[in-house]
Tab-separated table of C-alpha atoms and ligand atoms in Angstrom:
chain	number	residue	atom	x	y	z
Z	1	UNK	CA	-25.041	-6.780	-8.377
Z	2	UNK	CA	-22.443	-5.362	-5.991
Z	3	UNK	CA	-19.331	-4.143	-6.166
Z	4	UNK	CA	-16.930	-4.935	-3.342
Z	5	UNK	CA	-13.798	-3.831	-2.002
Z	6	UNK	CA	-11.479	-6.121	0.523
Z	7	UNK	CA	-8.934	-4.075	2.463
Z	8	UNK	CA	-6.351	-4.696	5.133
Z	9	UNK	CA	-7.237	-3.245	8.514
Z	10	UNK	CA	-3.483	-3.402	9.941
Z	11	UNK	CA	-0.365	-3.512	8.186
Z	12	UNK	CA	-0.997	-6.292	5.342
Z	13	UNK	CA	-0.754	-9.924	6.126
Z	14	UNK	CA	-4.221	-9.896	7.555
Z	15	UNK	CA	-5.424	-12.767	5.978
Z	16	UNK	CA	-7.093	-11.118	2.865
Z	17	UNK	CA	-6.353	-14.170	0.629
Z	18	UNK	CA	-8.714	-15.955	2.325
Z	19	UNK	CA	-11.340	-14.088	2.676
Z	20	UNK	CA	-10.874	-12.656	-0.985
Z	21	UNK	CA	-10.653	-16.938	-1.995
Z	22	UNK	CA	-13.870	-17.075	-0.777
Z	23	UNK	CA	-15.514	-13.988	-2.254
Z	24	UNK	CA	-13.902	-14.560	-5.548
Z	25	UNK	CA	-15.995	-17.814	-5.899
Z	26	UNK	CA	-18.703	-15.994	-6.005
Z	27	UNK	CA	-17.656	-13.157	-8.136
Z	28	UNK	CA	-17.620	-12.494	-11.839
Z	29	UNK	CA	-14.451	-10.015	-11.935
Z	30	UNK	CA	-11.503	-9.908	-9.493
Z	31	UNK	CA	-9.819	-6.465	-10.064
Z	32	UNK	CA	-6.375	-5.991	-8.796
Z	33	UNK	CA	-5.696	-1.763	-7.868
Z	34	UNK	CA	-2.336	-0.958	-6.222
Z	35	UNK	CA	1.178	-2.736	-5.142
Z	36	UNK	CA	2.945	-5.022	-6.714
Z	37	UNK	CA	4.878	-8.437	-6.247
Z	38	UNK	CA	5.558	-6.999	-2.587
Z	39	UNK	CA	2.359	-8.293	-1.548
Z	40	UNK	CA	1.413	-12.090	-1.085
Z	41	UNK	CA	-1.855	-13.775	-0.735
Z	42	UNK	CA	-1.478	-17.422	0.873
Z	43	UNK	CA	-4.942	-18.902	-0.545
Z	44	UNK	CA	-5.547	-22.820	0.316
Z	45	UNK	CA	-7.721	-24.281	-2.144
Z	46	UNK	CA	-9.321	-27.951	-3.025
Z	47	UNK	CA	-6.555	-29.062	-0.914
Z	48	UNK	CA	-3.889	-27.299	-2.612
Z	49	UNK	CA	-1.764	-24.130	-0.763
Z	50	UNK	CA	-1.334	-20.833	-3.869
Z	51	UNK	CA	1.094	-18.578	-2.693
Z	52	UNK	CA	0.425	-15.393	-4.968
Z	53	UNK	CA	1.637	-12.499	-5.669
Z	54	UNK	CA	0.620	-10.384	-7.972
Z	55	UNK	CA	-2.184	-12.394	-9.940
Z	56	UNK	CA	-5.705	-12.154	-8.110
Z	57	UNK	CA	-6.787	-14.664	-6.441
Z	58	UNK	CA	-9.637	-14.587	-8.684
Z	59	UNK	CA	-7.309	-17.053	-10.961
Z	60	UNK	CA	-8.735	-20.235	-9.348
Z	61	UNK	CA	-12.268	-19.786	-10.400
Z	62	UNK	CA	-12.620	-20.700	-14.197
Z	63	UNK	CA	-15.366	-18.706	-14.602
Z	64	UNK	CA	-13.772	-15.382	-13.710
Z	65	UNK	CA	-12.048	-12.619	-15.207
Z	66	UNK	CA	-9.138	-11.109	-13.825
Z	67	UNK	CA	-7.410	-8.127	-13.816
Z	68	UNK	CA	-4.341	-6.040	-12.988
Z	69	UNK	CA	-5.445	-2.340	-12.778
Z	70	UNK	CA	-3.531	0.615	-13.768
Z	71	UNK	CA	-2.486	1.316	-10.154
Z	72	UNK	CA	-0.479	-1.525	-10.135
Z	73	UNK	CA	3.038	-1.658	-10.176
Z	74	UNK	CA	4.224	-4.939	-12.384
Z	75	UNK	CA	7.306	-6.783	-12.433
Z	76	UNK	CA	7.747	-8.565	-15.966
Z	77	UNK	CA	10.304	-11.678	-14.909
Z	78	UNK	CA	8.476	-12.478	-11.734
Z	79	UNK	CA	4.717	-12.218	-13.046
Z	80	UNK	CA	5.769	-14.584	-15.646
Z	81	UNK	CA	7.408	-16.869	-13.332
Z	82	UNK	CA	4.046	-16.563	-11.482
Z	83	UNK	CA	1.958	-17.270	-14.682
Z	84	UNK	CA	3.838	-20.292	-15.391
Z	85	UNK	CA	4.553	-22.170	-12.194
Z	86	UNK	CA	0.167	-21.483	-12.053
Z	87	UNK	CA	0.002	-23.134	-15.735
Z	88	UNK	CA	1.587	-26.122	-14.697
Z	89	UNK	CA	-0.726	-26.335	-12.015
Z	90	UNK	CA	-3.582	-26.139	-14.812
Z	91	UNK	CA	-4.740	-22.875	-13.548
Z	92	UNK	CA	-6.237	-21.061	-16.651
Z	93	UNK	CA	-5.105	-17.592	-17.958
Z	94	UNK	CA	-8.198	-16.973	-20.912
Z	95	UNK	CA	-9.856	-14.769	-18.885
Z	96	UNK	CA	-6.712	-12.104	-17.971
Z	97	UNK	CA	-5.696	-8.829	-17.874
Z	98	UNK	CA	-3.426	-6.350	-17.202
Z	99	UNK	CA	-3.833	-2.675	-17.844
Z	100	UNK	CA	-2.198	-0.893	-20.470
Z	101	UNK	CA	-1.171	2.269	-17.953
Z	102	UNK	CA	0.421	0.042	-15.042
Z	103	UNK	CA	3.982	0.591	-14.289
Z	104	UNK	CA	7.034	-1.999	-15.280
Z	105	UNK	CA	9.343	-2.401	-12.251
Z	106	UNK	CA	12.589	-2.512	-14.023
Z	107	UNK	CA	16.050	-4.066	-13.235
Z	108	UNK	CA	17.257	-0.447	-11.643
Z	109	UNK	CA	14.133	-0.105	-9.505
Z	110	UNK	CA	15.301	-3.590	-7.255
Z	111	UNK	CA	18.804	-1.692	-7.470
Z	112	UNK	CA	17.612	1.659	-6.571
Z	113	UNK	CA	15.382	0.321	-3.571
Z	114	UNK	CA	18.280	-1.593	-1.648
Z	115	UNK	CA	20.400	1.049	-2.132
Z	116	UNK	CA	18.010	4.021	-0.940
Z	117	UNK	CA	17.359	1.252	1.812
Z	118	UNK	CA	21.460	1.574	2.854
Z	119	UNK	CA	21.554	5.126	2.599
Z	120	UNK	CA	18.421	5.704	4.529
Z	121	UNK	CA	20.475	3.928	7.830
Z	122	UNK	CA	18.670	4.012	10.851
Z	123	UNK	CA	15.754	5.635	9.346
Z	124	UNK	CA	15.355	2.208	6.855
Z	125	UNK	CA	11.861	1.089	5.860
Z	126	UNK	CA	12.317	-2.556	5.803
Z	127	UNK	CA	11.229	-2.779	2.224
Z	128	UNK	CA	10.938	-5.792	0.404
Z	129	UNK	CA	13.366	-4.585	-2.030
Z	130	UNK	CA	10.950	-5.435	-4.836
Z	131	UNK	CA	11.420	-1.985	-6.541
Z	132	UNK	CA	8.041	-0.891	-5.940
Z	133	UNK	CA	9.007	2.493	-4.322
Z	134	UNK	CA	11.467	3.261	-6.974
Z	135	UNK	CA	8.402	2.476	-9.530
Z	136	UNK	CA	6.160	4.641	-7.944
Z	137	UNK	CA	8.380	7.400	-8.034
Z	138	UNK	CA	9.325	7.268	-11.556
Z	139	UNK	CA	5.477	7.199	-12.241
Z	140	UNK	CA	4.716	10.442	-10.108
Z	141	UNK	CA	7.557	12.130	-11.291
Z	142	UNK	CA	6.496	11.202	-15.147
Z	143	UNK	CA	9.187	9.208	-16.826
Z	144	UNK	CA	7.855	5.740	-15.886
Z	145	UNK	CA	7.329	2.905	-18.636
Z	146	UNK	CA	4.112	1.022	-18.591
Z	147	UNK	CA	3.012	-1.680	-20.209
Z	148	UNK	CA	1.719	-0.157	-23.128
Z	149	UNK	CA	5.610	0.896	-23.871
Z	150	UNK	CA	7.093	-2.716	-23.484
Z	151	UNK	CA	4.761	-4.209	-25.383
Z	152	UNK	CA	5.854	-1.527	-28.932
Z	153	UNK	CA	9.531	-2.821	-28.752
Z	154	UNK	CA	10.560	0.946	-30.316
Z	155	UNK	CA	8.401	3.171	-28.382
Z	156	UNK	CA	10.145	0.822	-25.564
Z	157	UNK	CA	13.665	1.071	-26.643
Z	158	UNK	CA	13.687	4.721	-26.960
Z	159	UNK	CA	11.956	5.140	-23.649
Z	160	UNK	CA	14.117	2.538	-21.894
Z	161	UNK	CA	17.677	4.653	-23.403
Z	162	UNK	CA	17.041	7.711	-21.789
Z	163	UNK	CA	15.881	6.407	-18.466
Z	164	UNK	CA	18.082	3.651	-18.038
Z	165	UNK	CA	21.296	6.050	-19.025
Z	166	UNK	CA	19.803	8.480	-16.108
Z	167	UNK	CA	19.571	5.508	-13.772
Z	168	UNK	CA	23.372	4.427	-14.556
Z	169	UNK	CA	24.411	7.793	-13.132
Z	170	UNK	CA	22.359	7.958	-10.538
Z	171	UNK	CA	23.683	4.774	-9.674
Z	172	UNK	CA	26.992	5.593	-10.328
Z	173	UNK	CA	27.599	9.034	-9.314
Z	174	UNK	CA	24.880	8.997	-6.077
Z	175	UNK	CA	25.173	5.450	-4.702
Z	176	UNK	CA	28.898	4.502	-6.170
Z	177	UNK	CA	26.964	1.063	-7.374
Z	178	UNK	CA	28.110	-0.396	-10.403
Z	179	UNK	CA	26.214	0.507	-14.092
Z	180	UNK	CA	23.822	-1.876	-15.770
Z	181	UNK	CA	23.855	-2.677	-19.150
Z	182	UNK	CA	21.281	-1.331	-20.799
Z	183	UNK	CA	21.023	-2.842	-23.895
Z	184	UNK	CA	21.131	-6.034	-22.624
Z	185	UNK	CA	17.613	-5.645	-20.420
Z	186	UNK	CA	15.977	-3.325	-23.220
Z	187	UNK	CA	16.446	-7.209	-25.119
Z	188	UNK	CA	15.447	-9.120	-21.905
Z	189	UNK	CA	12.351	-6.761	-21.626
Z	190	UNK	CA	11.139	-6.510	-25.002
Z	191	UNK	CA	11.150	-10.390	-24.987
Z	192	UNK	CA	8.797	-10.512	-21.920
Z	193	UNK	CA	6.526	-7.870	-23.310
Z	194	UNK	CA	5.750	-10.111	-26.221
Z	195	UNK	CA	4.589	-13.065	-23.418
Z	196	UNK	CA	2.716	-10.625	-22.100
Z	197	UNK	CA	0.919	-8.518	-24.841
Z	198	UNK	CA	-1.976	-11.037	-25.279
Z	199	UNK	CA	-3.339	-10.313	-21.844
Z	200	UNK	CA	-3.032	-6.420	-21.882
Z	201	UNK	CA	-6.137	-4.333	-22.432
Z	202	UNK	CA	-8.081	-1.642	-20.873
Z	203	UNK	CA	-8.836	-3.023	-17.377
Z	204	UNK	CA	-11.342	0.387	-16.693
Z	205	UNK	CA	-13.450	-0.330	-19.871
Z	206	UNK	CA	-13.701	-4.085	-19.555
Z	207	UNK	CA	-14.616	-3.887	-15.246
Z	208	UNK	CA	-17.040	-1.031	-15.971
Z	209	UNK	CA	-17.959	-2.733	-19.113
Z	210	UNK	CA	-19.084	-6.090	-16.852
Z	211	UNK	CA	-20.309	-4.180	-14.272
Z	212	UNK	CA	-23.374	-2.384	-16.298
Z	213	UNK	CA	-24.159	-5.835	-17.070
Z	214	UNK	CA	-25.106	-6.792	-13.925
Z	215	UNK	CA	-22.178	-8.923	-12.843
Z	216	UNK	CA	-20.328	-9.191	-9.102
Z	217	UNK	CA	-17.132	-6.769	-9.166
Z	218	UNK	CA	-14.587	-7.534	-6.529
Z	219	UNK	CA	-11.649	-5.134	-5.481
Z	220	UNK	CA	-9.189	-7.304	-3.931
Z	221	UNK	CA	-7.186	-5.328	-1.897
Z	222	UNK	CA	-3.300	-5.523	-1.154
Z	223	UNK	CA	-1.164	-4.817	2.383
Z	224	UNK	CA	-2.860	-2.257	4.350
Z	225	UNK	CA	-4.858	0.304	5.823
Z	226	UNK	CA	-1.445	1.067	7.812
Z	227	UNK	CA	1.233	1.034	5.030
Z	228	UNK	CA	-1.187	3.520	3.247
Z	229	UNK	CA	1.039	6.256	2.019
Z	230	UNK	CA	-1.345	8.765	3.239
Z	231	UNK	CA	-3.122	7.504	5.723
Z	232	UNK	CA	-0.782	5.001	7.273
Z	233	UNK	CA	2.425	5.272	9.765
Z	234	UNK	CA	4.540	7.254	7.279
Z	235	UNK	CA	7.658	7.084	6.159
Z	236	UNK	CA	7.706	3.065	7.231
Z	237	UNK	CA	4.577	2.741	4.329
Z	238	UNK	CA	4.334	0.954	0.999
Z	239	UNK	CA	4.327	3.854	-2.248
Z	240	UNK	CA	0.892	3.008	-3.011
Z	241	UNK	CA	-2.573	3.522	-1.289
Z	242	UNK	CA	-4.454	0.290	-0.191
Z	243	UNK	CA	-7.236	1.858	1.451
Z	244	UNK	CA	-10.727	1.807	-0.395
Z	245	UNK	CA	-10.075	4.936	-2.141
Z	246	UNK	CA	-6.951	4.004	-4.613
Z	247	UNK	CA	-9.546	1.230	-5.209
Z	248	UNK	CA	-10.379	4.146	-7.597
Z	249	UNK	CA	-7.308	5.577	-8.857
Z	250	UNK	CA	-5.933	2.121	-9.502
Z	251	UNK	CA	-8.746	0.631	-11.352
Z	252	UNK	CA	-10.676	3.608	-13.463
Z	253	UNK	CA	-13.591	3.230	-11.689
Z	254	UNK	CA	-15.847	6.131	-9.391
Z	255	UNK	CA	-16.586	5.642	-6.184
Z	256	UNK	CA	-20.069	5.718	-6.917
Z	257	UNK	CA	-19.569	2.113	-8.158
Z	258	UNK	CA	-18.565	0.529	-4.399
Z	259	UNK	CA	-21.430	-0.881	-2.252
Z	260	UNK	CA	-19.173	-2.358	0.117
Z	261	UNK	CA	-15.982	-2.345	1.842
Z	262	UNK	CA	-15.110	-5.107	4.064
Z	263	UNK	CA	-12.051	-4.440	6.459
Z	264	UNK	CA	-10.019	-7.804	7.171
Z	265	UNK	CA	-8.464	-7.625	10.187
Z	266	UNK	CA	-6.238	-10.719	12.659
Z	267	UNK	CA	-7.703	-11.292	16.157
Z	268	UNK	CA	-4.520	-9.959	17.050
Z	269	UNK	CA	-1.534	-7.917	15.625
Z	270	UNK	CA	1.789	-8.515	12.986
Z	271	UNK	CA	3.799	-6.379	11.106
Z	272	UNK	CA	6.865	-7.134	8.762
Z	273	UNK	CA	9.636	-4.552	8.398
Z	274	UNK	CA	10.072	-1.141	10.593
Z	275	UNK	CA	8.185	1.505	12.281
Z	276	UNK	CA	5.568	2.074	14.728
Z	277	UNK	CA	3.820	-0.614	16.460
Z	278	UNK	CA	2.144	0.095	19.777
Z	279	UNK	CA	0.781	-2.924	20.922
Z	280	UNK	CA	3.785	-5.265	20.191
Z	281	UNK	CA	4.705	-7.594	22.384
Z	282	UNK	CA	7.679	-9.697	23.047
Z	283	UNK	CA	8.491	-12.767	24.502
Z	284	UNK	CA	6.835	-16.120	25.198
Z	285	UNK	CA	3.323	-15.280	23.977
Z	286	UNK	CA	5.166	-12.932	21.064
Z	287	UNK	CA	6.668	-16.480	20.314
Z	288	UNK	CA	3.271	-18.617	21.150
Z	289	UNK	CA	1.506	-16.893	18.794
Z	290	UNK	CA	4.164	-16.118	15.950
Z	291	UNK	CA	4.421	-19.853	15.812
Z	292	UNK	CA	0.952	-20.903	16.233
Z	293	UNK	CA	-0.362	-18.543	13.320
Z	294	UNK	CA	2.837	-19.040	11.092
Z	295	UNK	CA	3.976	-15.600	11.265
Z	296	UNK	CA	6.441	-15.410	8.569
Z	297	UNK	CA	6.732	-13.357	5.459
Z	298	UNK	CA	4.683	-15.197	2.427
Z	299	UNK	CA	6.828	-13.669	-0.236
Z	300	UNK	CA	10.120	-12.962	1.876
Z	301	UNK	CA	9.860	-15.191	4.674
Z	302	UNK	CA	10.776	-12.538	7.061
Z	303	UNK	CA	9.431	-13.182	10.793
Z	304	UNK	CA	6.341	-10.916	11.255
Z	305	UNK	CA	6.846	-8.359	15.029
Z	306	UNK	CA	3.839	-9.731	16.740
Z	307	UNK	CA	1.375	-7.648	19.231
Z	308	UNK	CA	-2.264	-7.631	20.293
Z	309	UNK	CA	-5.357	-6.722	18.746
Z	310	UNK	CA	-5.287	-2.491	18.593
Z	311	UNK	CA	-9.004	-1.231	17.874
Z	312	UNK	CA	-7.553	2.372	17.816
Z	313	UNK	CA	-6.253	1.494	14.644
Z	314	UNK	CA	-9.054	-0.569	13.813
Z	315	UNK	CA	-11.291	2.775	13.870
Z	316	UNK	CA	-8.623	4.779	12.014
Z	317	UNK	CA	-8.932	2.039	9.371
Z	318	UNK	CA	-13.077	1.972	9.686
Z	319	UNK	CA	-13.132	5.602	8.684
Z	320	UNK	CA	-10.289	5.755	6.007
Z	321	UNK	CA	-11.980	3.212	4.484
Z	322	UNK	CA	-15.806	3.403	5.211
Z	323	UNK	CA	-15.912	-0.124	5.703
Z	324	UNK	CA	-19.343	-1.758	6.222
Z	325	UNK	CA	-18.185	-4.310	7.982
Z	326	UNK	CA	-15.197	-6.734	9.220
Z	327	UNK	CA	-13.686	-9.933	8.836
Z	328	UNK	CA	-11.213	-10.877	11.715
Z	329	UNK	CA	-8.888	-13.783	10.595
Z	330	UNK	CA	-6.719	-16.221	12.946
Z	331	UNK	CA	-9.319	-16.424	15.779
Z	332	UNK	CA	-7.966	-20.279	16.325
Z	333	UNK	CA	-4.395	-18.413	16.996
Z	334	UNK	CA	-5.456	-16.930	20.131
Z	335	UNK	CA	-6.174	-20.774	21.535
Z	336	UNK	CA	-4.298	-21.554	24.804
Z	337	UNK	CA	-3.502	-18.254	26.020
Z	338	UNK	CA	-4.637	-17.485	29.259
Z	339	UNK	CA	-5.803	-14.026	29.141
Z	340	UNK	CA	-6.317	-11.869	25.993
Z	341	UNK	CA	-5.986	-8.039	25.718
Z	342	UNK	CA	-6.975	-5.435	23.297
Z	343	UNK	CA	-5.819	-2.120	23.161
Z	344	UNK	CA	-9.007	0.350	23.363
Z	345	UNK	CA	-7.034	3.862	23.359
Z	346	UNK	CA	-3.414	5.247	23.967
Z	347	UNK	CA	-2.224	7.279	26.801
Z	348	UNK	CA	0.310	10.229	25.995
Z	349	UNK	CA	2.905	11.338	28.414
Z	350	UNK	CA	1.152	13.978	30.326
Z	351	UNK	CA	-1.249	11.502	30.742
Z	352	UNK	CA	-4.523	12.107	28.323
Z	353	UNK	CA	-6.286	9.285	26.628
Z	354	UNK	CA	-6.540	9.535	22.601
Z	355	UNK	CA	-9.256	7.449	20.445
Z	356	UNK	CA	-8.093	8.223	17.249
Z	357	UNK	CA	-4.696	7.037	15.571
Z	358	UNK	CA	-2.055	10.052	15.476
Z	359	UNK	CA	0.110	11.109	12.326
Z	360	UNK	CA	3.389	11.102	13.135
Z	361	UNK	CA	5.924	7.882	14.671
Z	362	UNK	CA	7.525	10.231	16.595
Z	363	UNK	CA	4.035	11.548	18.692
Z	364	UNK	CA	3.586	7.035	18.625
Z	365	UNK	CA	6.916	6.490	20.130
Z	366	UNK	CA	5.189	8.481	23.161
Z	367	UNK	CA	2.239	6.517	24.004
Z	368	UNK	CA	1.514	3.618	26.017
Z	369	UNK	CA	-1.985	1.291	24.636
Z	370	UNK	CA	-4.121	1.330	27.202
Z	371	UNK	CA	-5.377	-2.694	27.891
Z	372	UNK	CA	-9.030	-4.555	28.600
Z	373	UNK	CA	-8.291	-7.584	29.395
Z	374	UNK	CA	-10.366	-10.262	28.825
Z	375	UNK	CA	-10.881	-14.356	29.133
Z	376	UNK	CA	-8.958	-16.417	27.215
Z	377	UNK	CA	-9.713	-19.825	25.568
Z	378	UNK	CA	-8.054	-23.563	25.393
Z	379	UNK	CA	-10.779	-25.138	22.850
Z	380	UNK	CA	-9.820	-25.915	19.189
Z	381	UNK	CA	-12.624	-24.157	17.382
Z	382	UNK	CA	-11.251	-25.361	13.684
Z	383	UNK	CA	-14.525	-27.415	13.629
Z	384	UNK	CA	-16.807	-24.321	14.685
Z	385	UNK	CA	-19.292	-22.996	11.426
Z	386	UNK	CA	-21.588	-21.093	13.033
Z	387	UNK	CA	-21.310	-18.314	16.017
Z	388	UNK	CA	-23.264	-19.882	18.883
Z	389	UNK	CA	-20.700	-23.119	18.018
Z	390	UNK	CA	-17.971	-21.029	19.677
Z	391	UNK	CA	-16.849	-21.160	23.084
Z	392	UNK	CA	-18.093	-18.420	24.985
Z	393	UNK	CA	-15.064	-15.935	25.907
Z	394	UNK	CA	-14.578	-16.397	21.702
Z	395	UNK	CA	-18.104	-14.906	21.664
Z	396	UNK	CA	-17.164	-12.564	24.195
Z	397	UNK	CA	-13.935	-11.805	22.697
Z	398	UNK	CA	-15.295	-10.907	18.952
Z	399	UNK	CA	-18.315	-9.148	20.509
Z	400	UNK	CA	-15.981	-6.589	22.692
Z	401	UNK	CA	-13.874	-5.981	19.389
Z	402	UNK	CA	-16.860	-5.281	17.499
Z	403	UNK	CA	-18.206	-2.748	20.422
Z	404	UNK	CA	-14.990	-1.051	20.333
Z	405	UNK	CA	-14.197	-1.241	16.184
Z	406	UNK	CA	-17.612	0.168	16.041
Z	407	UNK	CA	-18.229	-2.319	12.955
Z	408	UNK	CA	-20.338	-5.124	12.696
Z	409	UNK	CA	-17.938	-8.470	12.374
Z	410	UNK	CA	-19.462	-11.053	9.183
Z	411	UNK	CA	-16.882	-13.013	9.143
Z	412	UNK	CA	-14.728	-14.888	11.494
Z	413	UNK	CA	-11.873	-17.170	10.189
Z	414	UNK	CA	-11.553	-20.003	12.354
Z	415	UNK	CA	-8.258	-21.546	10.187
Z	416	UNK	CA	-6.601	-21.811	6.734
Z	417	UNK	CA	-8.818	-23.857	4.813
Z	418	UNK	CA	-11.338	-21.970	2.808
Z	419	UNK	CA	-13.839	-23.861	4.712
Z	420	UNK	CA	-12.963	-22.728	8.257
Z	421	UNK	CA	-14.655	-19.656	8.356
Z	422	UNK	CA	-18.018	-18.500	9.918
Z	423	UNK	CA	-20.491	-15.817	8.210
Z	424	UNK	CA	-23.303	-14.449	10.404
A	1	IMP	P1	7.698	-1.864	-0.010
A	1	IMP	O1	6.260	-1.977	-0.311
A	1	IMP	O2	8.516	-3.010	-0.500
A	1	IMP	O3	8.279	-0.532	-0.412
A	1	IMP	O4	7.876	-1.914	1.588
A	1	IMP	C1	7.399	-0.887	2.431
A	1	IMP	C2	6.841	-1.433	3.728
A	1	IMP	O5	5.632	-2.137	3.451
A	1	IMP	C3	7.745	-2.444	4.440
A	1	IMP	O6	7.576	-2.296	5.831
A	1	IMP	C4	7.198	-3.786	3.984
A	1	IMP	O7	7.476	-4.813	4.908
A	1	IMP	C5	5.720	-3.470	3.934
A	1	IMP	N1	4.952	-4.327	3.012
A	1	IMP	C6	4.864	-4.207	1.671
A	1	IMP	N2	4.050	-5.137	1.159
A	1	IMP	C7	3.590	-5.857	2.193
A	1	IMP	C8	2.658	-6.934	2.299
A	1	IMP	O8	2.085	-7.431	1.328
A	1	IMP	N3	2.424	-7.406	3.558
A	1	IMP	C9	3.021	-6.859	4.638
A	1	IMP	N4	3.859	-5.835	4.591
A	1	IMP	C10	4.159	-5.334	3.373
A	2	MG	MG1	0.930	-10.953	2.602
């Protein structure tokens, strides 16, 4: 059985929700690897619309497991919120689990982020002040608490002292912010590490333990191939890697163990928060489309920048990620505009033509996208489950992006529901 990995071909908010909703149905494990309660997966199912955040999507399907790798970054309060407003929905949590090495975002971590975000001026990254840089950092530099600390109530206390007296003055003394009270959260914490012992166990063991037996693993990927911290459009990046590879780091798992990577990818562009964005556009069909395809933060309901489709990315993100193929999401978005464009390659100021997607925002800032344009569309295709069903500049459309991704396209979402999707 297969192992697969979903990933974000642009800069999150791709659509992967879906696209993971309908893998997950047919998987036996749903493995969580990097991020935290930054992301947000909108996932419409039997007729009901889950907004989630940091619990795969996997949750919906009684039959799988699910689990929060050790590249995750976790927020105690708000994955318990998430836990219980999906119990009341009579969403089951038997088969759960979070990994004993991820990361607890703690209360200086949200403080820490908005003010780094102040100091940083200009040069801010439009976080979503969820304390997931601040995590990360504590984790590289070695005095992060995971959950194996919060859930031993001493180990935790005497871990939480030292750090949390450190934060105070760096709060204090670097941003002039006001101290927290220590004690007070080391109480608050150690009272959410008892709700969430039950669920915490090795996520490595158990996933590699299912997947000698035989059964479907599936990497669900978070934000994307852009907001990489290596790979992507650095500094305006997430602290984590959501390419294929931290797949690895953030689970416990070789790469040996992937069969497939499927890139997910809009028929067009978005991107929430600063930094580069070369094929943004502004204006009525900026508007047209932001409003068509509901282009507004999941999590923080922040309006998404809006551009077209940019395969120069969509080959950076192709090779980062050796994706096998690619799933491009919102197709239905693009109805009733007159004339489409994708961006094929960039020009630079002295006027050469690059393929490949450059490292820096400041060489970005220089180039101009270089356009195809080609026929637009006016039909509603929500009812469209097969290719040939599609009007023919769709066909056209998907088969030029395809040429120029240099990836095969499997899947083509057609609208929200689960059901409006084609597979070829
Ligand atoms: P952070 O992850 O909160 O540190 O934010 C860093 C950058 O990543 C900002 O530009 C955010 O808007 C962006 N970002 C983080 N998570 C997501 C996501 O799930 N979708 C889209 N953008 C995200
Ligand atoms: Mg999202």
């Amino acid at each position: 059985m297969p192992a697969k990995v979903v990933v974000g071909v642009q800069w999150g908010d791709e659509g992967k929700g879906k696209i993971i909703d309908i893998l997950s149905s047919r998987a036996d494990v749903v493995v969580r690897s990097q991020g935290g309660n930054n992301a947000g997966h909108t996932v419409e199912s039997g007729g009901e619309i889950y907004k989630l955040r940091l619990i795969p999507s996997g949750i919906l399907y009684k039959n799988t497991y699910c689990a929060i790798g050790c590249g995750v970054v976790l927020d105690p309060g708000s994955i318990l919120k998430e836990i219980s407003e999906l119990k009341q929905r009579k969403v089951s949590f038997d088969r759960f689990f979070i990994d004993p090495r991820v990361h607890v975002v703690m209360p200086w971590h949200l403080l820490l982020d908005d003010a780094a975000e102040k100091f940083r001026g200009k040069y801010n990254i439009g976080t979503t002040k969820r304390g997931i840089g601040p995590c990360y950092m504590d984790k590289s530099e070695r005095s992060g608490i995971r959950m194996f600390d919060l859930i031993n109530p001493e180990i935790f206390r005497s871990k939480a002292k030292i750090v949390g007296n450190f934060k105070n003055n760096l709060l204090a003394k670097v941003y002039g912010e006001k101290p927290l009270d220590i004690e007070r959260i080391i109480c608050e914490y150690i009272e959410y590490g008892k709700q969430l012992k039950p669920f915490v166990k090795d996520v490595s063991v158990k996933v590699y333990e299912e997947y000698c037996k035989g059964k479907e693993i599936l990497f669900e990927g978070a934000q994307g191939t852009l907001l990489d911290l290596d790979v992507g459009t650095y500094p305006f990046v997430t602290s984590s890697n959501p390419i294929s590879g931290g797949v690895c780091t953030g689970t416990g798992i070789g790469p040996t163990m992937i069969d497939e990577v499927i890139g997910v990818a809009k028929a067009y562009s978005t991107r929430v928060g600063q930094g580069p964005f070369p094929t943004e556009i502004f204006g009525q069909t900026s508007e047209f489309i932001r409003k068509k395809g509901d282009e507004f933060g999941t999590n923080t309901g922040r309006a998404r920048r809006v551009g077209w489709f940019d395969s120069v990315i969509a080959r950076h993100a192709v090779r980062t990620n050796g994706l096998t193929s690619l799933a491009i999401n919102k197709l239905d978005t693009l109805s009733g505009i007159e004339k489409l464009k994708v961006c094929s390659s960039y020009q630079t100021k002295d006027g050469k033509i690059i393929y490949d997607f450059p490292c820096s925002f400041e060489e970005l800032e220089d180039l101009t996208p270089i356009y195809e344009e080609l026929p637009g569309f006016d039909e509603d295709i929500g009812q469209c489950r097969n290719y040939s069903d599609l009007p023919e500049a769709c066909r056209k459309y998907i088969s030029r992006l395809e040429n120029l991704c240099k990836c095969r396209i499997n899947m083509i979402g057609v609208g929200p529901a689960r059901s409006q999707n084609i597979e070829r």
